[in-house]
XYZ file of C-alpha atoms in Angstrom:
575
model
C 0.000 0.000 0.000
C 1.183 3.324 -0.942
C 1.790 6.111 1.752
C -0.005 9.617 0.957
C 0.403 13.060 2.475
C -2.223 15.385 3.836
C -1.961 18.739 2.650
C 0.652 20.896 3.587
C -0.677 23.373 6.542
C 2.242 24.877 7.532
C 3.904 21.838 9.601
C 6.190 19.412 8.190
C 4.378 16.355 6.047
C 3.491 13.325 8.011
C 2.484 9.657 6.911
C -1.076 8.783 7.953
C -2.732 5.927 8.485
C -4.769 4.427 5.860
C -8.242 2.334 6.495
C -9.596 -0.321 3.676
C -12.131 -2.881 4.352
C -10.959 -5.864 5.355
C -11.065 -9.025 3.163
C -10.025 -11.565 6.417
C -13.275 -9.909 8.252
C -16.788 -9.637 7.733
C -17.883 -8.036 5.276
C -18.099 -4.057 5.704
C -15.932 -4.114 8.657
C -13.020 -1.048 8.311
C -9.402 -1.911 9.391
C -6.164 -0.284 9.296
C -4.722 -2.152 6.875
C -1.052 -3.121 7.915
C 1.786 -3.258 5.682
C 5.487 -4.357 5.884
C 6.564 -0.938 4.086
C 3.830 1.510 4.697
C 2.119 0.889 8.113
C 0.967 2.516 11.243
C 4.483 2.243 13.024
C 5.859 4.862 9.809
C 4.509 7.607 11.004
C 6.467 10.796 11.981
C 5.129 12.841 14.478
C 3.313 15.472 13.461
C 4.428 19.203 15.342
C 2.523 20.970 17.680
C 1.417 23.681 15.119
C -1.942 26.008 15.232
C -4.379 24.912 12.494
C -4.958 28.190 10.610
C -8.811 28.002 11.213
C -7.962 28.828 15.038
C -5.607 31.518 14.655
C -7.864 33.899 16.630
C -7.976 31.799 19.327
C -5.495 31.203 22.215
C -3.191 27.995 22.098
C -5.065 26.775 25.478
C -8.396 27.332 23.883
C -8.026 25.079 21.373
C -5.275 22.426 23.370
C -2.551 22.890 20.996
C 0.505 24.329 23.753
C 3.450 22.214 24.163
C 2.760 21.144 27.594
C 4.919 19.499 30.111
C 5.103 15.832 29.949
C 3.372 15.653 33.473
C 0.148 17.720 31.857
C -0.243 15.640 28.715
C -3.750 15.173 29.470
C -6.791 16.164 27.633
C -8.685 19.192 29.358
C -12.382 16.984 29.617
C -11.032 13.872 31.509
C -15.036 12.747 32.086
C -15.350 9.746 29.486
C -18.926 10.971 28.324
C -17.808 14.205 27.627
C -14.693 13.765 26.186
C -16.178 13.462 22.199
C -17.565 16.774 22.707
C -15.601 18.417 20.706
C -15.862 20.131 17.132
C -14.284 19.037 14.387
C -13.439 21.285 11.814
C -13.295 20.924 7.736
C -10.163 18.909 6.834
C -8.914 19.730 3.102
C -8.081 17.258 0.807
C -5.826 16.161 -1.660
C -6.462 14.208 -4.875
C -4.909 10.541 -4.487
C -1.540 10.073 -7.195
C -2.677 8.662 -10.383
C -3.550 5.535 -10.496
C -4.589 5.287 -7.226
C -8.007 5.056 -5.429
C -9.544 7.062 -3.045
C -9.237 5.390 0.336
C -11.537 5.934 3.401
C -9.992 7.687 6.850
C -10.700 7.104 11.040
C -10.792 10.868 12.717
C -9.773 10.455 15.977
C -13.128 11.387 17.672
C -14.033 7.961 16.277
C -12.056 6.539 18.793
C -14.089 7.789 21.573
C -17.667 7.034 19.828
C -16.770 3.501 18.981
C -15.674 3.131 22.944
C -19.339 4.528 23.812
C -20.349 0.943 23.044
C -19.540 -0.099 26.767
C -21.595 1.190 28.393
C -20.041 0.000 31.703
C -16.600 0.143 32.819
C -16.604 -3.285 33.749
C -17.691 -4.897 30.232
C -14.516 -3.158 29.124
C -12.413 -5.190 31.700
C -14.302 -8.218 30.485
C -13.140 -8.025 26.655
C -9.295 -7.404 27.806
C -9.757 -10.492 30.283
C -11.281 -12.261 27.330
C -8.241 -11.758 25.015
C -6.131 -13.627 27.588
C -8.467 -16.565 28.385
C -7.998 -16.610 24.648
C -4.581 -17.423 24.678
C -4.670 -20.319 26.860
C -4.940 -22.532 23.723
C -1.431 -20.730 23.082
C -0.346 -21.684 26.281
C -1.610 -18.968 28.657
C -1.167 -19.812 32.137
C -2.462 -16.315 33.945
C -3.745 -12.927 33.508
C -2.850 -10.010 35.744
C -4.877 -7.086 36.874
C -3.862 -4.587 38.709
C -3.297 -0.517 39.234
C 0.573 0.758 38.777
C 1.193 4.508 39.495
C 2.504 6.650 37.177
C 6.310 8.301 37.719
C 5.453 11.100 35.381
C 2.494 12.458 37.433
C 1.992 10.262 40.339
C -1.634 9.065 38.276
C -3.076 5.542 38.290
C -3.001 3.255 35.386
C -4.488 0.051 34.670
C -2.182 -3.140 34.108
C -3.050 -6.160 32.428
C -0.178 -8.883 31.524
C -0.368 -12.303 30.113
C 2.167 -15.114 29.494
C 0.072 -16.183 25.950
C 1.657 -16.240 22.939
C 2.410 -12.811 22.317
C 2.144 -10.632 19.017
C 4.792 -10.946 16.188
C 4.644 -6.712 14.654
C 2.226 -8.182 11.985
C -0.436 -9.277 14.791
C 0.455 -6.008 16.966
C -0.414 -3.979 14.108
C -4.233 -6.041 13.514
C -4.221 -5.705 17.263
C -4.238 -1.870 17.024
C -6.419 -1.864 13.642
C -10.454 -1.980 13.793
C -12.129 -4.774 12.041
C -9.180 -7.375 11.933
C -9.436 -10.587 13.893
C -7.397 -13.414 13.183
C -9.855 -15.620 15.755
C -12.147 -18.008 14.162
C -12.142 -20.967 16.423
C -15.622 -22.210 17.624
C -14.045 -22.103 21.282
C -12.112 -18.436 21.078
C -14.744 -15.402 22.816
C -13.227 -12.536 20.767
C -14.578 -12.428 17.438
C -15.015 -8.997 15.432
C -11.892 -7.659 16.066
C -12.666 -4.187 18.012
C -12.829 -5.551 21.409
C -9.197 -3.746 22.475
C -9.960 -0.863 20.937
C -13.221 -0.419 22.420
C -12.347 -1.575 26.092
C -8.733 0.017 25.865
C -10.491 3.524 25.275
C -13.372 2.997 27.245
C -11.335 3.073 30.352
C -8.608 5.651 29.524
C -7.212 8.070 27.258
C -4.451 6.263 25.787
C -2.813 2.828 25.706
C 0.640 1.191 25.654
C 1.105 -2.234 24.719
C 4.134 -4.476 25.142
C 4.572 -7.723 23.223
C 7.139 -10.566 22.522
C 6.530 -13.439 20.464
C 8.266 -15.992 18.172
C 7.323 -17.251 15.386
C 9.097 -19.802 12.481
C 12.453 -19.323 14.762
C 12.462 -15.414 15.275
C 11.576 -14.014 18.492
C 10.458 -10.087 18.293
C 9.428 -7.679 20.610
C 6.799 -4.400 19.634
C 5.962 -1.742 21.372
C 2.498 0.137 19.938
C 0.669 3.187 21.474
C -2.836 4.352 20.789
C -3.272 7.693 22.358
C -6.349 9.625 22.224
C -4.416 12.488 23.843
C -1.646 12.653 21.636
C -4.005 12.792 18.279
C -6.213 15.390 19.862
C -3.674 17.532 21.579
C -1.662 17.142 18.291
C -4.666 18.089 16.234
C -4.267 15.193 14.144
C -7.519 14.162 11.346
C -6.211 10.959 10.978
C -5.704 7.771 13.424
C -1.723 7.851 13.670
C -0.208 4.514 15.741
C 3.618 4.962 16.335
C 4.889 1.596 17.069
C 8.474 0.238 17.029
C 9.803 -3.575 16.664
C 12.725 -5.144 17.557
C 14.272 -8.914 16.405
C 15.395 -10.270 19.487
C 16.665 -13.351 17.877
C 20.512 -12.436 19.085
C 21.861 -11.686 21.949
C 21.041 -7.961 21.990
C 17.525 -6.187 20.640
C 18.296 -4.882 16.934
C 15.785 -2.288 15.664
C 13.335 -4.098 12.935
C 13.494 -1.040 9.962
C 10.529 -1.098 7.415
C 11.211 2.138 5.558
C 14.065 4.189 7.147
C 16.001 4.384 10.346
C 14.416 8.337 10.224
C 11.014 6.718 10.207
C 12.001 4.449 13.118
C 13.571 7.179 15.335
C 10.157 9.413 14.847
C 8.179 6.455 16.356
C 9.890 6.006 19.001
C 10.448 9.659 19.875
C 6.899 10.119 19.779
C 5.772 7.010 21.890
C 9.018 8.645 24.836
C 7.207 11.910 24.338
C 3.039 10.504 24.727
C 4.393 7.401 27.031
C 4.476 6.856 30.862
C 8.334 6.245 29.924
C 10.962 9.336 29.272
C 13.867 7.110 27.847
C 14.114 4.113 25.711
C 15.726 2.462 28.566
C 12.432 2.389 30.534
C 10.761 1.804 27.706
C 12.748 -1.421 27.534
C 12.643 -2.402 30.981
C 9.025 -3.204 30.482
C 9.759 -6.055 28.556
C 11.949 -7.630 31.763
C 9.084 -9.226 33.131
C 7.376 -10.231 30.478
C 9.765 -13.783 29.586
C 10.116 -15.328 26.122
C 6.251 -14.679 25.340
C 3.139 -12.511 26.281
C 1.701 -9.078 26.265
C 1.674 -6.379 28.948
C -1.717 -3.597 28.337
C -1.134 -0.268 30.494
C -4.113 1.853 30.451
C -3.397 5.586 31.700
C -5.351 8.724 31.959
C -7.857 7.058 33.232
C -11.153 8.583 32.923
C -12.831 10.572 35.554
C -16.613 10.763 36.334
C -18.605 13.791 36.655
C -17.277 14.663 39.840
C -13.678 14.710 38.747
C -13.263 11.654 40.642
C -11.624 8.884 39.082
C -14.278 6.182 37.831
C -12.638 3.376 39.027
C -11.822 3.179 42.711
C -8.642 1.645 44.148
C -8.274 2.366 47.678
C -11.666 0.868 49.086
C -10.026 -2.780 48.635
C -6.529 -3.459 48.057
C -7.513 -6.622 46.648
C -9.986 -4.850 44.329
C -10.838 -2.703 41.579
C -14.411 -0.774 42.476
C -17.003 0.851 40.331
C -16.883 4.425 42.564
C -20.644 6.041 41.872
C -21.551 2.619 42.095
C -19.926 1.362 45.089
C -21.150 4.578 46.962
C -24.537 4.347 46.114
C -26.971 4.618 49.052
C -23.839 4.190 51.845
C -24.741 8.067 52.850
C -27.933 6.741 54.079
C -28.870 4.385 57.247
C -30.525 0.800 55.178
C -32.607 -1.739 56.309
C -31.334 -4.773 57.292
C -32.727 -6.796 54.370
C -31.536 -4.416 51.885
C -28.138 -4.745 53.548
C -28.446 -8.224 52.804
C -29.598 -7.606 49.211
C -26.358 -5.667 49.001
C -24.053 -8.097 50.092
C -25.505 -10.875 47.654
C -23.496 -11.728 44.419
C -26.442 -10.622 42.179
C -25.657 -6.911 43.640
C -22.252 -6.954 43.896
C -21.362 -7.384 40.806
C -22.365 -3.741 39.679
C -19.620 -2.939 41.537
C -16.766 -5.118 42.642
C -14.361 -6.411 39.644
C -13.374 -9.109 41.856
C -17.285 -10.504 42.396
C -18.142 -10.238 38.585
C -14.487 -11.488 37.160
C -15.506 -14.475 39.538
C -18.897 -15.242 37.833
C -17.440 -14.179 34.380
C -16.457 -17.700 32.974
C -18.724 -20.559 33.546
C -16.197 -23.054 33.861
C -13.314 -23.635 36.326
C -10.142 -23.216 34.918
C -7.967 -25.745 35.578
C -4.206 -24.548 34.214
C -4.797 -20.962 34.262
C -5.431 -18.151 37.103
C -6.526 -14.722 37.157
C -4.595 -12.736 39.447
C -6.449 -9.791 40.823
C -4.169 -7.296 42.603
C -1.825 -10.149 43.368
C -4.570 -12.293 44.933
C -5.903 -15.107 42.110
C -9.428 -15.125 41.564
C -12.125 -17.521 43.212
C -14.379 -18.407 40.479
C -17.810 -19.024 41.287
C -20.434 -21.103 40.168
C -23.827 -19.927 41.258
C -25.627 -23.190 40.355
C -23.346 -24.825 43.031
C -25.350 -22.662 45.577
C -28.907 -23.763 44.478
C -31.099 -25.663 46.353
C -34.069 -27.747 44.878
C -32.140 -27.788 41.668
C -33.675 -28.993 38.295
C -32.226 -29.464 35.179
C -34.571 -28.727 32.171
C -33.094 -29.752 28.675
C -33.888 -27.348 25.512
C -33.531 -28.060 21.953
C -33.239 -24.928 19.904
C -35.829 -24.703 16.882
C -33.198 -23.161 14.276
C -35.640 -23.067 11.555
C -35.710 -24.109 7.904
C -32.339 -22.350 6.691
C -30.237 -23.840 9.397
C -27.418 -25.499 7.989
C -26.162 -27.399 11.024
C -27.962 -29.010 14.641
C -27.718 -27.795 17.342
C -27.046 -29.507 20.369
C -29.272 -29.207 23.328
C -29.353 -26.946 25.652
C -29.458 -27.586 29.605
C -31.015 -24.971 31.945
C -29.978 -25.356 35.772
C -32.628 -24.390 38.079
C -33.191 -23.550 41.508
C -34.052 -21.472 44.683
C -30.831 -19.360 45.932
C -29.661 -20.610 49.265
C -31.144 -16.963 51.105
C -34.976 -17.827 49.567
C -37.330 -16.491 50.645
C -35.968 -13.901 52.479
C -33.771 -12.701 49.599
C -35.979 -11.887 46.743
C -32.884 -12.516 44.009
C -34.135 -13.896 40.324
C -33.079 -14.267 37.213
C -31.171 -16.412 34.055
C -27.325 -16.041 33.983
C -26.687 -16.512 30.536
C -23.605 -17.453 29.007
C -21.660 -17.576 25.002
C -18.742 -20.189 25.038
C -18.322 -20.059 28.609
C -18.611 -15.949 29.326
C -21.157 -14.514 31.069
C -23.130 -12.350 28.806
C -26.325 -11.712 30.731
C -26.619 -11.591 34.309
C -29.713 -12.394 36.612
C -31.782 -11.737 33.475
C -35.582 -11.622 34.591
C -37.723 -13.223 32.115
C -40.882 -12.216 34.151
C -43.085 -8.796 34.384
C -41.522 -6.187 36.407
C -43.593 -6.395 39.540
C -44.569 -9.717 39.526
C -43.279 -12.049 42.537
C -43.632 -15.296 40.397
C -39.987 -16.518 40.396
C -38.631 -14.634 43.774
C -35.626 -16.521 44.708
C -35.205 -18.712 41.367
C -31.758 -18.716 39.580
C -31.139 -20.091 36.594
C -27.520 -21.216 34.522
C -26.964 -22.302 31.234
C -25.112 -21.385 28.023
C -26.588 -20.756 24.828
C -24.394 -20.491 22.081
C -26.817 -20.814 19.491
C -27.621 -17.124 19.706
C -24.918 -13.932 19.102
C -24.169 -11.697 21.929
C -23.817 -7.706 20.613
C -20.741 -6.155 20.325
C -19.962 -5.031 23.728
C -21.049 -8.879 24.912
C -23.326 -7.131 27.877
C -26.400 -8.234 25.707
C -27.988 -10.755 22.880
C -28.759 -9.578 19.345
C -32.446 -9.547 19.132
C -33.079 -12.386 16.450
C -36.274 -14.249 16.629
C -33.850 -17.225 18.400
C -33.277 -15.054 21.258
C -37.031 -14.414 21.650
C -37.756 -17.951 21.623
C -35.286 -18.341 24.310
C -36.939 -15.921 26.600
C -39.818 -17.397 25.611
C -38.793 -20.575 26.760
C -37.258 -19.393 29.498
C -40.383 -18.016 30.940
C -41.903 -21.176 30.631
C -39.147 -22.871 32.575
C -39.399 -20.409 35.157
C -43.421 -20.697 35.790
C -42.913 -24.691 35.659
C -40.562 -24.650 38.080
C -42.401 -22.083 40.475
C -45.767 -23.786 40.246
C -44.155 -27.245 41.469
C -41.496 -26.185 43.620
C -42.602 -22.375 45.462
C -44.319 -24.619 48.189
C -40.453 -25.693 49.304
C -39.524 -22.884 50.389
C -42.795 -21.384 52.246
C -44.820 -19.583 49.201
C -48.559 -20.183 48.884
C -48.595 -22.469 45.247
C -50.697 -21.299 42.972
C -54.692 -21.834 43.216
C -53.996 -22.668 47.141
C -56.423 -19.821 48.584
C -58.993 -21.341 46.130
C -58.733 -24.742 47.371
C -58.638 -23.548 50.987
C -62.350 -22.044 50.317
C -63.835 -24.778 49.210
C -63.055 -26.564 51.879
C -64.111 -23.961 54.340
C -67.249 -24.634 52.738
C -66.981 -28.151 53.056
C -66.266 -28.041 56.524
C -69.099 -26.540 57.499
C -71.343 -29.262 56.640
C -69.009 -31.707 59.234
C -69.725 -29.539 62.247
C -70.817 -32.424 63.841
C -67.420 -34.072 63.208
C -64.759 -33.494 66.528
C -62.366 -31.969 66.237
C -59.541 -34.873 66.785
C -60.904 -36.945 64.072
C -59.713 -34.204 61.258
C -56.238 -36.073 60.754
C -53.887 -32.863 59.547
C -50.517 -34.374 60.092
C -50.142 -37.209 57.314
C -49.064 -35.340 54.796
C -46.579 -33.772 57.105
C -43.239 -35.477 55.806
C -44.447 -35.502 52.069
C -41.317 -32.831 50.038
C -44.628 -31.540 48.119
C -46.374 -29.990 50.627
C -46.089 -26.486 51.897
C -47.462 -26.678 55.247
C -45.521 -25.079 57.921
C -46.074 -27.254 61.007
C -45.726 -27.237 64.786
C -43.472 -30.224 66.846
C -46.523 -32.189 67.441
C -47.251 -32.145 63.705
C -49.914 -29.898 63.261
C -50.747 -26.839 61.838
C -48.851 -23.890 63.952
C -49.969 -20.137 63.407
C -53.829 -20.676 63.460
C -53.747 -23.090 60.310
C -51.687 -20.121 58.545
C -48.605 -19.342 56.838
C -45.416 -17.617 57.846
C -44.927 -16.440 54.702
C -42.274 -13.551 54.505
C -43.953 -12.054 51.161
C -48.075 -12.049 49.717
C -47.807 -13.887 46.241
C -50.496 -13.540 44.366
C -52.617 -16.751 43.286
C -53.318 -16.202 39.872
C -51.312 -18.456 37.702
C -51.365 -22.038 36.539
C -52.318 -24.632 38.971
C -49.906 -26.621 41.031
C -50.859 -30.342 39.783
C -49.490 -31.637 43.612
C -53.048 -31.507 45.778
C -53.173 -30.888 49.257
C -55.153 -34.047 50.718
C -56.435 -33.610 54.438
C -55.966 -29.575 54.441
């Protein structure tokens, strides 16, 4: 691919990145196409110059100054604000004959394609997702955790693998939107955005560190995709500096593509837009890393509308919280039973990294840890906390055009361990073993049918969206909640009675034989046998040590649930 120039505004020329569609992708997906001579790491930084359109504006107006490397931040440091910004006309230059017209990424795309997540934490999930990836590659942890910053004293976000690493050809699809080199049934990442989304979702910019080897040569690269460096820069075009080295011999040798000139400006611009002043630090960060893996450090992280930061590090050391969410209702004196509420999984998980990352992945790793702030990771099964379980098995109808089966589906069902007090519900439904939707409830809001009842299973008949928080809407997905539904009202009308709920149709059965019993006045009292149904795992009926009713004949029940519904087939003989 050919390099072009933008037009000359007064600044020296510099090489830009070009975007084409992507024949290894679906179709219509836009990539930055890499290339061995003309790619994203040959870019020259571009000088600090004021466009001409702004000339009657003051340098910090428009957040063009040459500031000092501790104050290379953008002004707006609040996520949902930081696209706000207005993007002036660009002119362009006719492409050199013989060449077509190609397609460009402004960097405010960057921070609208991140706008996909709309929680912090699904952004966590995709860059923990990359890593499970690499187990297959022989991954054998993933580490979290929050470094400081020497510049400024700021926190960043670390995550390090010991997968196989990027060679500078996967570095470069790595840092390019629409490329994805996974197509295995069993790999989670699959349009190949996820890192760019998640990266920018949580922070301004991005460093990555990778060694790999492939056919016999090891490398090491070193790419940076800073949000703060193309908008303080004023750039119209996504520019990724990255450098490579061959680390084959005994010493790293510089990997040229174009010129040692080109080469040099990378690097100078990743020392200038970096965490790290000198190549030497730069290089350090590969010390840890061993003979293969990748090291992700997030910085300038965003800040909510407070001009807090979002994410919270000091309420846990061995945590990473959600701050607006984590302080939500603590100013206020609770209740005891939403205290309770609050300290259940199902609730927790808005907030702690450590209680979601645990419920992420439905099943146990068995070679591979995730270490959270240097403590690894209990995962955790809800299903193994269910009581009264059922297992219901669901064969997908895939319809006329369906090219393949698909194999059945098992739902897990059951009351959680706290029913009834607790009124937790929902479906926690996974795609190839990650979580997409949590505690999904298939039922009205305000209905009470299904208080308590958790469900598990993992449908990977259906496609979760892009930021893998939610299901496409295809008419298979609304089958499943369909069918979901109908597990969940089967399961309630035979098993509510278990845990102290009225079934359904029980008030209606009680006043008929009210009336019935007043046509046996005559009858004593000691000859209306109550108790032999006592030890039968069907009935409901709270009862007393001498086997009878306690409470007047009534029950304790901690909520009202209504008895419309369908009727529980179990009847209530002698009551």
């Amino acid at each position: 691919m050919s390099r072009r120039q933008p037009p000359n505004r007064g600044q020296q020329p510099i090489n830009v990145v070009e975007i084409d569609s992507s024949d290894d992708e679906e179709e219509g997906a836009t990539v930055v196409a890499p290339s061995k001579r003309s790619s994203s790491s040959d870019t020259k930084p571009k000088p600090k110059a004021q466009p001409q359109q702004n000339q009657n504006r003051s340098p910090e107006a428009i957040g063009l100054t040459q500031p000092t490397p501790n104050l290379q931040t953008l002004e707006c440091r609040s996520f949902w604000k930081a696209g706000a910004c207005v993007v002036g006309p660009t002119a362009r230059t006719a492409p050199p004959p013989g060449e077509l017209e190609h397609a460009r990424v402004h960097p405010k795309f960057l921070h609208s394609n991140a706008t996909s997540h709309k929680w912090a934490f699904g952004a966590i999930a995709e860059l923990l997702d990359n890593a499970v990836d690499e187990i297959h590659n022989g991954a054998t942890f993933v580490k979290v955790d929050k470094i400081d910053i020497m510049k400024d004293n700021s926190p960043a976000l670390l995550f390090q693998d010991d997968g196989g690493g990027m060679d500078p050809d996967s570095i470069r699809k790595c840092m390019s939107l629409g490329y994805s080199s996974k197509k295995s049934n069993k790999t989670i990442g699959q349009y190949g955005n996820g890192f760019k989304t998640s990266t920018m979702r949580l922070g301004a910019d991005v460093i990555v560190f990778s060694r790999a080897s492939r056919a016999s040569k090891a490398t090491q690269s070193v790419g940076l995709l800073s949000y703060t460096f193309l908008r303080k820069t004023a750039q119209d075009d996504v520019i990724v500096p990255m450098i490579d080295f061959d680390i084959s011999g005994h010493w790293a040798e510089p990997i040229i593509y174009s010129s040692h000139d080109d080469w040099s400006a990378n690097l100078t611009t990743i020392l200038e837009w970096s965490p790290f002043t000198s190549k030497d630090r730069l290089l350090e960060q590969f010390e840890d890393i061993g003979r293969h893996g990748t090291k992700i450090i997030i910085y300038n992280l965003w800040l909510n509308d407070e001009g807090i930061y979002e994410l919270s590090f000091d309420d846990d050391d061995e945590d990473i919280r959600l701050r607006d969410e984590a302080n939500r209702g603590g100013q206020t004196k609770l209740q005891k039973k939403i205290v309770e509420l609050q300290s259940h999984i199902s609730y927790r998980i808005r907030y702690s990294l450590r209680a979601y990352a645990s419920i992420l992945y439905l099943r146990k790793f068995t070679n591979f840890s995730i270490l959270l702030r240097g403590k690894p990771l209990q995962q955790f099964n809800i299903a193994d906390e269910l009581k009264y379980l059922k297992t219901v098995t669901y064969r997908p109808q895939m319809g006329i055009m369906a090219s393949k089966e698909v194999a059945a589906v098992e739902t897990t069902i059951g009351f959680i361990k706290e029913s009834p007090a607790l009124g937790v519900c929902g479906f926690n439904v996974y795609h190839k073993n990650r979580l997409i939707r949590p505690f999904w409830k298939v039922t009205a809001e305000g209905s009470s049918k299904g208080n308590g009842v958790v469900g598990v299973l993992e449908a990977n008949f259906i496609e979760p969206a892009h930021d893998k928080q939610d299901f496409e809407r295809s008419s298979l997905f609304i089958r499943l909640e369909a069918k979901l539904k109908q597990i969940l009202v089967d399961y309630w009308n035979h098993h509510c009675h278990l845990v102290g709920y009225q079934p359904p149709g029980f008030r209606a059965q009680n006043t008929e034989k009210k009336d019935s019993a007043k046509s046996q006045k005559q009858m004593p009292e000691e000859e209306v046998h109550l108790d032999q149904h006592v030890n039968d795992p069907h009935t409901c009926l709270p009862h007393t040590n001498n086997g009878l009713l306690g409470n007047g004949g009534r029950f304790n029940l901690p909520v009202e649930i209504p008895t419309t519904g369908f009727a529980d087939p179990f009847l209530f003989v002698g009551t």
